[in-house]
Amino acid sequence: MSTWSGIRKKLEADYLCPALRGRVRYFATTYRESHDQEGRAAILVDGGEILKSNYFEYDGSFWSMYYRLGKDASVIKQIVLNRGLFDQRIFYTAFQEFDNQSIESSLASKTPLVRIFALLDRRLGKRRLAALEDVMEKELDWVRPFYRLRMKAEGLRLKSDRKEGDGMERDGYCGHFEWDEPGFEVMRQYILTGGSDLEDALEVFYSAGGYDFFNVVDPRYYGDRWLEFIGNLYSEIDDGKYAPSGKPYKRYAIPLTEEQKRELSSRGVPDVFVTDIP
């Protein structure tokens, strides 16, 4: 089994397309204080967690569905994976599959994470990338944004990315316009409760695009509902509504580079948004 540092180097330096190098980062960790040393994994874009999950979400969903549906474990596992739930071990296994097969096989893999790795792979040329548009219409909702991200990074446009009248791109990643689409519902992972702590609030903030929020110049280029959601959460965190949990196994590392943290601090962003919770 490769080390995590080796896996990350391959994903970010060897496989990642040049247009996204420095922007896309992969993260995986094991919480040594937790039972059986379980952990989490994530994919970050420009410092924000675009995709993330952990053992407890994955395992809870798996067993709940297993006892409720009574289907074969392999069937349940695929259903749970298709819902975007996984742990760090599944992340590692997905990489091993991706690292040992052709780009064509990875694009057709049953494992969603493998397909994401393939969409961001330098071996996937622009012509082939553009030709996947019809296939991507049937792709999982949480996989499709990575296709849109790659298309934009390569300077390619989807037919659905134009807003009639002013030519403005409606980008599902940068502008968060999907929040304004009919039927859109805020993911359950983003719903905080009275028992939520600062670690939970910061994780939701950055996972929902908090870094983008700090760079909003013209609100017209962003979804109205996203701006309202992320703006309200920013205010709640800044006002001290959420306190640190104080639990040693529930640390939170701000998903930004040191340079990004310094830049935000120089612009007056409150310390709570740029300081890790040890």
GROMACS .gro file of C-alpha atoms in nm:
model
  278
    1MET     CA    1   0.000   0.000   0.000
    2SER     CA    2   0.143   0.340  -0.095
    3THR     CA    3   0.194   0.604   0.170
    4TRP     CA    4  -0.047   0.898   0.178
    5SER     CA    5   0.232   1.140   0.085
    6GLY     CA    6   0.310   0.924  -0.217
    7ILE     CA    7  -0.055   0.904  -0.320
    8ARG     CA    8  -0.099   1.278  -0.284
    9LYS     CA    9   0.213   1.350  -0.490
   10LYS     CA   10   0.091   1.130  -0.771
   11LEU     CA   11  -0.258   1.282  -0.771
   12GLU     CA   12  -0.149   1.646  -0.745
   13ALA     CA   13   0.177   1.642  -0.943
   14ASP     CA   14   0.190   1.340  -1.173
   15TYR     CA   15  -0.173   1.295  -1.278
   16LEU     CA   16  -0.341   1.633  -1.228
   17CYS     CA   17  -0.385   1.838  -1.546
   18PRO     CA   18  -0.159   2.147  -1.566
   19ALA     CA   19  -0.460   2.383  -1.574
   20LEU     CA   20  -0.556   2.278  -1.219
   21ARG     CA   21  -0.219   2.230  -1.054
   22GLY     CA   22  -0.195   2.443  -0.742
   23ARG     CA   23  -0.573   2.472  -0.723
   24VAL     CA   24  -0.681   2.114  -0.653
   25ARG     CA   25  -0.559   1.942  -0.337
   26TYR     CA   26  -0.636   1.602  -0.193
   27PHE     CA   27  -0.669   1.537   0.179
   28ALA     CA   28  -0.695   1.221   0.386
   29THR     CA   29  -0.626   1.155   0.751
   30THR     CA   30  -0.672   0.898   1.024
   31TYR     CA   31  -0.785   1.009   1.369
   32ARG     CA   32  -0.555   0.810   1.593
   33GLU     CA   33  -0.759   0.891   1.903
   34SER     CA   34  -1.077   0.748   1.753
   35HIS     CA   35  -1.199   0.391   1.777
   36ASP     CA   36  -1.012   0.169   1.525
   37GLN     CA   37  -0.827   0.483   1.406
   38GLU     CA   38  -1.090   0.581   1.152
   39GLY     CA   39  -1.072   0.904   0.952
   40ARG     CA   40  -1.190   1.122   0.665
   41ALA     CA   41  -1.095   1.231   0.314
   42ALA     CA   42  -1.166   1.534   0.098
   43ILE     CA   43  -1.093   1.707  -0.231
   44LEU     CA   44  -1.026   2.080  -0.205
   45VAL     CA   45  -1.044   2.344  -0.477
   46ASP     CA   46  -0.889   2.683  -0.409
   47GLY     CA   47  -0.877   2.597  -0.040
   48GLY     CA   48  -1.242   2.497  -0.004
   49GLU     CA   49  -1.361   2.140   0.049
   50ILE     CA   50  -1.574   2.062  -0.255
   51LEU     CA   51  -1.612   1.696  -0.168
   52LYS     CA   52  -1.563   1.536   0.172
   53SER     CA   53  -1.681   1.245   0.380
   54ASN     CA   54  -1.571   1.035   0.675
   55TYR     CA   55  -1.592   0.688   0.821
   56PHE     CA   56  -1.876   0.766   1.061
   57GLU     CA   57  -2.107   0.902   0.790
   58TYR     CA   58  -2.022   0.616   0.556
   59ASP     CA   59  -2.047   0.340   0.815
   60GLY     CA   60  -2.369   0.472   0.968
   61SER     CA   61  -2.537   0.497   0.630
   62PHE     CA   62  -2.412   0.155   0.523
   63TRP     CA   63  -2.545  -0.035   0.824
   64SER     CA   64  -2.870   0.158   0.837
   65MET     CA   65  -2.940   0.072   0.474
   66TYR     CA   66  -2.814  -0.284   0.513
   67TYR     CA   67  -3.061  -0.366   0.792
   68ARG     CA   68  -3.344  -0.173   0.628
   69LEU     CA   69  -3.313  -0.317   0.278
   70GLY     CA   70  -3.162  -0.656   0.353
   71LYS     CA   71  -2.961  -0.658   0.029
   72ASP     CA   72  -2.616  -0.797  -0.038
   73ALA     CA   73  -2.339  -0.596   0.128
   74SER     CA   74  -2.170  -0.520  -0.207
   75VAL     CA   75  -2.495  -0.373  -0.340
   76ILE     CA   76  -2.537  -0.156  -0.030
   77LYS     CA   77  -2.176  -0.039  -0.054
   78GLN     CA   78  -2.229   0.077  -0.413
   79ILE     CA   79  -2.548   0.262  -0.318
   80VAL     CA   80  -2.373   0.441  -0.032
   81LEU     CA   81  -2.077   0.532  -0.253
   82ASN     CA   82  -2.312   0.670  -0.517
   83ARG     CA   83  -2.451   0.900  -0.249
   84GLY     CA   84  -2.108   1.051  -0.198
   85LEU     CA   85  -2.022   0.881   0.131
   86PHE     CA   86  -1.682   0.718   0.181
   87ASP     CA   87  -1.395   0.698   0.426
   88GLN     CA   88  -1.020   0.735   0.388
   89ARG     CA   89  -0.975   0.363   0.318
   90ILE     CA   90  -1.217   0.376   0.024
   91PHE     CA   91  -1.031   0.686  -0.098
   92TYR     CA   92  -0.702   0.492  -0.090
   93THR     CA   93  -0.858   0.191  -0.263
   94ALA     CA   94  -1.003   0.415  -0.535
   95PHE     CA   95  -0.658   0.556  -0.599
   96GLN     CA   96  -0.507   0.208  -0.628
   97GLU     CA   97  -0.766   0.119  -0.892
   98PHE     CA   98  -0.704   0.446  -1.077
   99ASP     CA   99  -0.326   0.411  -1.058
  100ASN     CA  100  -0.327   0.063  -1.209
  101GLN     CA  101  -0.550   0.101  -1.513
  102SER     CA  102  -0.594   0.308  -1.827
  103ILE     CA  103  -0.769   0.645  -1.836
  104GLU     CA  104  -1.047   0.484  -2.042
  105SER     CA  105  -1.108   0.222  -1.773
  106SER     CA  106  -1.109   0.487  -1.501
  107LEU     CA  107  -1.366   0.698  -1.684
  108ALA     CA  108  -1.592   0.392  -1.699
  109SER     CA  109  -1.525   0.275  -1.342
  110LYS     CA  110  -1.812   0.186  -1.109
  111THR     CA  111  -1.634   0.381  -0.835
  112PRO     CA  112  -1.730   0.753  -0.846
  113LEU     CA  113  -1.401   0.866  -0.689
  114VAL     CA  114  -1.208   0.693  -0.967
  115ARG     CA  115  -1.413   0.877  -1.227
  116ILE     CA  116  -1.333   1.207  -1.054
  117PHE     CA  117  -0.960   1.131  -1.058
  118ALA     CA  118  -0.994   1.055  -1.431
  119LEU     CA  119  -1.181   1.378  -1.510
  120LEU     CA  120  -0.894   1.578  -1.362
  121ASP     CA  121  -0.623   1.363  -1.522
  122ARG     CA  122  -0.377   1.524  -1.765
  123ARG     CA  123  -0.412   1.219  -1.992
  124LEU     CA  124  -0.769   1.325  -2.067
  125GLY     CA  125  -0.726   1.565  -2.359
  126LYS     CA  126  -0.946   1.862  -2.440
  127ARG     CA  127  -1.118   1.699  -2.736
  128ARG     CA  128  -1.210   1.389  -2.536
  129LEU     CA  129  -1.308   1.604  -2.239
  130ALA     CA  130  -1.552   1.810  -2.445
  131ALA     CA  131  -1.695   1.494  -2.600
  132LEU     CA  132  -1.802   1.372  -2.256
  133GLU     CA  133  -2.068   1.642  -2.215
  134ASP     CA  134  -2.364   1.416  -2.297
  135VAL     CA  135  -2.230   1.142  -2.070
  136MET     CA  136  -2.191   1.393  -1.786
  137GLU     CA  137  -2.561   1.479  -1.806
  138LYS     CA  138  -2.626   1.135  -1.657
  139GLU     CA  139  -2.340   1.152  -1.405
  140LEU     CA  140  -2.394   1.171  -1.028
  141ASP     CA  141  -2.472   1.522  -0.900
  142TRP     CA  142  -2.161   1.533  -0.682
  143VAL     CA  143  -1.929   1.409  -0.958
  144ARG     CA  144  -2.053   1.642  -1.232
  145PRO     CA  145  -1.907   1.964  -1.076
  146PHE     CA  146  -1.556   1.826  -1.127
  147TYR     CA  147  -1.626   1.798  -1.498
  148ARG     CA  148  -1.744   2.158  -1.503
  149LEU     CA  149  -1.436   2.264  -1.308
  150ARG     CA  150  -1.203   2.095  -1.557
  151MET     CA  151  -1.390   2.237  -1.856
  152LYS     CA  152  -1.361   2.590  -1.723
  153ALA     CA  153  -0.994   2.546  -1.631
  154GLU     CA  154  -0.922   2.435  -1.987
  155GLY     CA  155  -1.109   2.733  -2.132
  156LEU     CA  156  -1.395   2.517  -2.265
  157ARG     CA  157  -1.763   2.601  -2.228
  158LEU     CA  158  -2.071   2.392  -2.178
  159LYS     CA  159  -2.381   2.485  -2.372
  160SER     CA  160  -2.567   2.528  -2.042
  161ASP     CA  161  -2.311   2.770  -1.902
  162ARG     CA  162  -2.446   3.085  -2.064
  163LYS     CA  163  -2.704   3.313  -1.910
  164GLU     CA  164  -2.916   3.453  -2.188
  165GLY     CA  165  -2.899   3.827  -2.230
  166ASP     CA  166  -2.561   3.922  -2.085
  167GLY     CA  167  -2.333   3.632  -2.182
  168MET     CA  168  -2.238   3.577  -1.817
  169GLU     CA  169  -2.126   3.224  -1.733
  170ARG     CA  170  -2.346   3.033  -1.494
  171ASP     CA  171  -2.081   2.812  -1.342
  172GLY     CA  172  -2.192   2.539  -1.104
  173TYR     CA  173  -1.870   2.568  -0.902
  174CYS     CA  174  -1.751   2.928  -0.895
  175GLY     CA  175  -2.083   3.106  -0.896
  176HIS     CA  176  -2.279   2.849  -0.692
  177PHE     CA  177  -2.578   2.912  -0.919
  178GLU     CA  178  -2.701   2.559  -0.859
  179TRP     CA  179  -2.836   2.690  -0.527
  180ASP     CA  180  -3.093   2.894  -0.721
  181GLU     CA  181  -3.211   2.611  -0.941
  182PRO     CA  182  -3.567   2.475  -0.888
  183GLY     CA  183  -3.574   2.181  -0.651
  184PHE     CA  184  -3.234   2.253  -0.500
  185GLU     CA  185  -3.211   2.151  -0.135
  186VAL     CA  186  -2.934   2.231   0.109
  187MET     CA  187  -2.738   1.913   0.184
  188ARG     CA  188  -2.809   1.761   0.521
  189GLN     CA  189  -2.439   1.790   0.609
  190TYR     CA  190  -2.480   2.170   0.594
  191ILE     CA  191  -2.763   2.189   0.847
  192LEU     CA  192  -2.636   2.294   1.190
  193THR     CA  193  -2.830   2.237   1.512
  194GLY     CA  194  -2.823   2.356   1.870
  195GLY     CA  195  -2.561   2.091   1.943
  196SER     CA  196  -2.325   2.205   1.669
  197ASP     CA  197  -1.987   2.344   1.768
  198LEU     CA  198  -1.730   2.572   1.605
  199GLU     CA  199  -1.558   2.282   1.430
  200ASP     CA  200  -1.890   2.185   1.268
  201ALA     CA  201  -1.967   2.544   1.167
  202LEU     CA  202  -1.626   2.605   1.009
  203GLU     CA  203  -1.639   2.274   0.823
  204VAL     CA  204  -1.978   2.365   0.676
  205PHE     CA  205  -1.860   2.718   0.596
  206TYR     CA  206  -1.558   2.607   0.394
  207SER     CA  207  -1.727   2.302   0.243
  208ALA     CA  208  -2.008   2.523   0.113
  209GLY     CA  209  -1.760   2.761  -0.051
  210GLY     CA  210  -1.652   2.992   0.228
  211TYR     CA  211  -1.326   3.084   0.056
  212ASP     CA  212  -1.525   3.204  -0.245
  213PHE     CA  213  -1.730   3.424  -0.012
  214PHE     CA  214  -1.419   3.618   0.088
  215ASN     CA  215  -1.355   3.694  -0.277
  216VAL     CA  216  -1.701   3.811  -0.382
  217VAL     CA  217  -1.675   4.143  -0.565
  218ASP     CA  218  -1.992   4.151  -0.773
  219PRO     CA  219  -2.286   3.957  -0.618
  220ARG     CA  220  -2.445   3.921  -0.963
  221TYR     CA  221  -2.192   3.649  -1.038
  222TYR     CA  222  -2.310   3.430  -0.749
  223GLY     CA  223  -2.627   3.245  -0.655
  224ASP     CA  224  -2.860   3.450  -0.434
  225ARG     CA  225  -2.946   3.162  -0.202
  226TRP     CA  226  -2.581   3.067  -0.164
  227LEU     CA  227  -2.489   3.425  -0.075
  228GLU     CA  228  -2.766   3.434   0.185
  229PHE     CA  229  -2.667   3.097   0.335
  230ILE     CA  230  -2.294   3.158   0.350
  231GLY     CA  231  -2.339   3.520   0.460
  232ASN     CA  232  -2.562   3.424   0.751
  233LEU     CA  233  -2.323   3.148   0.858
  234TYR     CA  234  -2.031   3.390   0.842
  235SER     CA  235  -2.216   3.630   1.073
  236GLU     CA  236  -2.308   3.354   1.319
  237ILE     CA  237  -1.946   3.234   1.340
  238ASP     CA  238  -1.811   3.588   1.370
  239ASP     CA  239  -2.066   3.668   1.643
  240GLY     CA  240  -1.948   3.370   1.850
  241LYS     CA  241  -2.262   3.161   1.820
  242TYR     CA  242  -2.057   2.841   1.803
  243ALA     CA  243  -1.797   2.745   2.066
  244PRO     CA  244  -1.508   2.501   2.021
  245SER     CA  245  -1.602   2.149   2.129
  246GLY     CA  246  -1.289   2.100   2.337
  247LYS     CA  247  -1.276   1.737   2.227
  248PRO     CA  248  -0.922   1.621   2.139
  249TYR     CA  249  -1.041   1.394   1.858
  250LYS     CA  250  -1.239   1.671   1.693
  251ARG     CA  251  -0.965   1.901   1.570
  252TYR     CA  252  -1.026   2.121   1.268
  253ALA     CA  253  -0.759   2.242   1.029
  254ILE     CA  254  -0.860   2.540   0.819
  255PRO     CA  255  -0.841   2.408   0.457
  256LEU     CA  256  -0.628   2.697   0.330
  257THR     CA  257  -0.262   2.737   0.256
  258GLU     CA  258  -0.053   2.954   0.489
  259GLU     CA  259  -0.029   3.211   0.211
  260GLN     CA  260  -0.407   3.222   0.175
  261LYS     CA  261  -0.447   3.262   0.552
  262ARG     CA  262  -0.201   3.553   0.560
  263GLU     CA  263  -0.370   3.718   0.265
  264LEU     CA  264  -0.715   3.694   0.426
  265SER     CA  265  -0.581   3.824   0.758
  266SER     CA  266  -0.427   4.123   0.582
  267ARG     CA  267  -0.772   4.202   0.443
  268GLY     CA  268  -0.928   4.204   0.790
  269VAL     CA  269  -1.091   3.859   0.788
  270PRO     CA  270  -1.153   3.761   1.155
  271ASP     CA  271  -0.899   3.525   1.312
  272VAL     CA  272  -1.160   3.257   1.372
  273PHE     CA  273  -1.172   3.190   0.997
  274VAL     CA  274  -0.796   3.145   0.956
  275THR     CA  275  -0.696   2.974   1.282
  276ASP     CA  276  -0.683   2.595   1.320
  277ILE     CA  277  -0.861   2.441   1.618
  278PRO     CA  278  -0.603   2.213   1.788
   0.00000   0.00000   0.00000
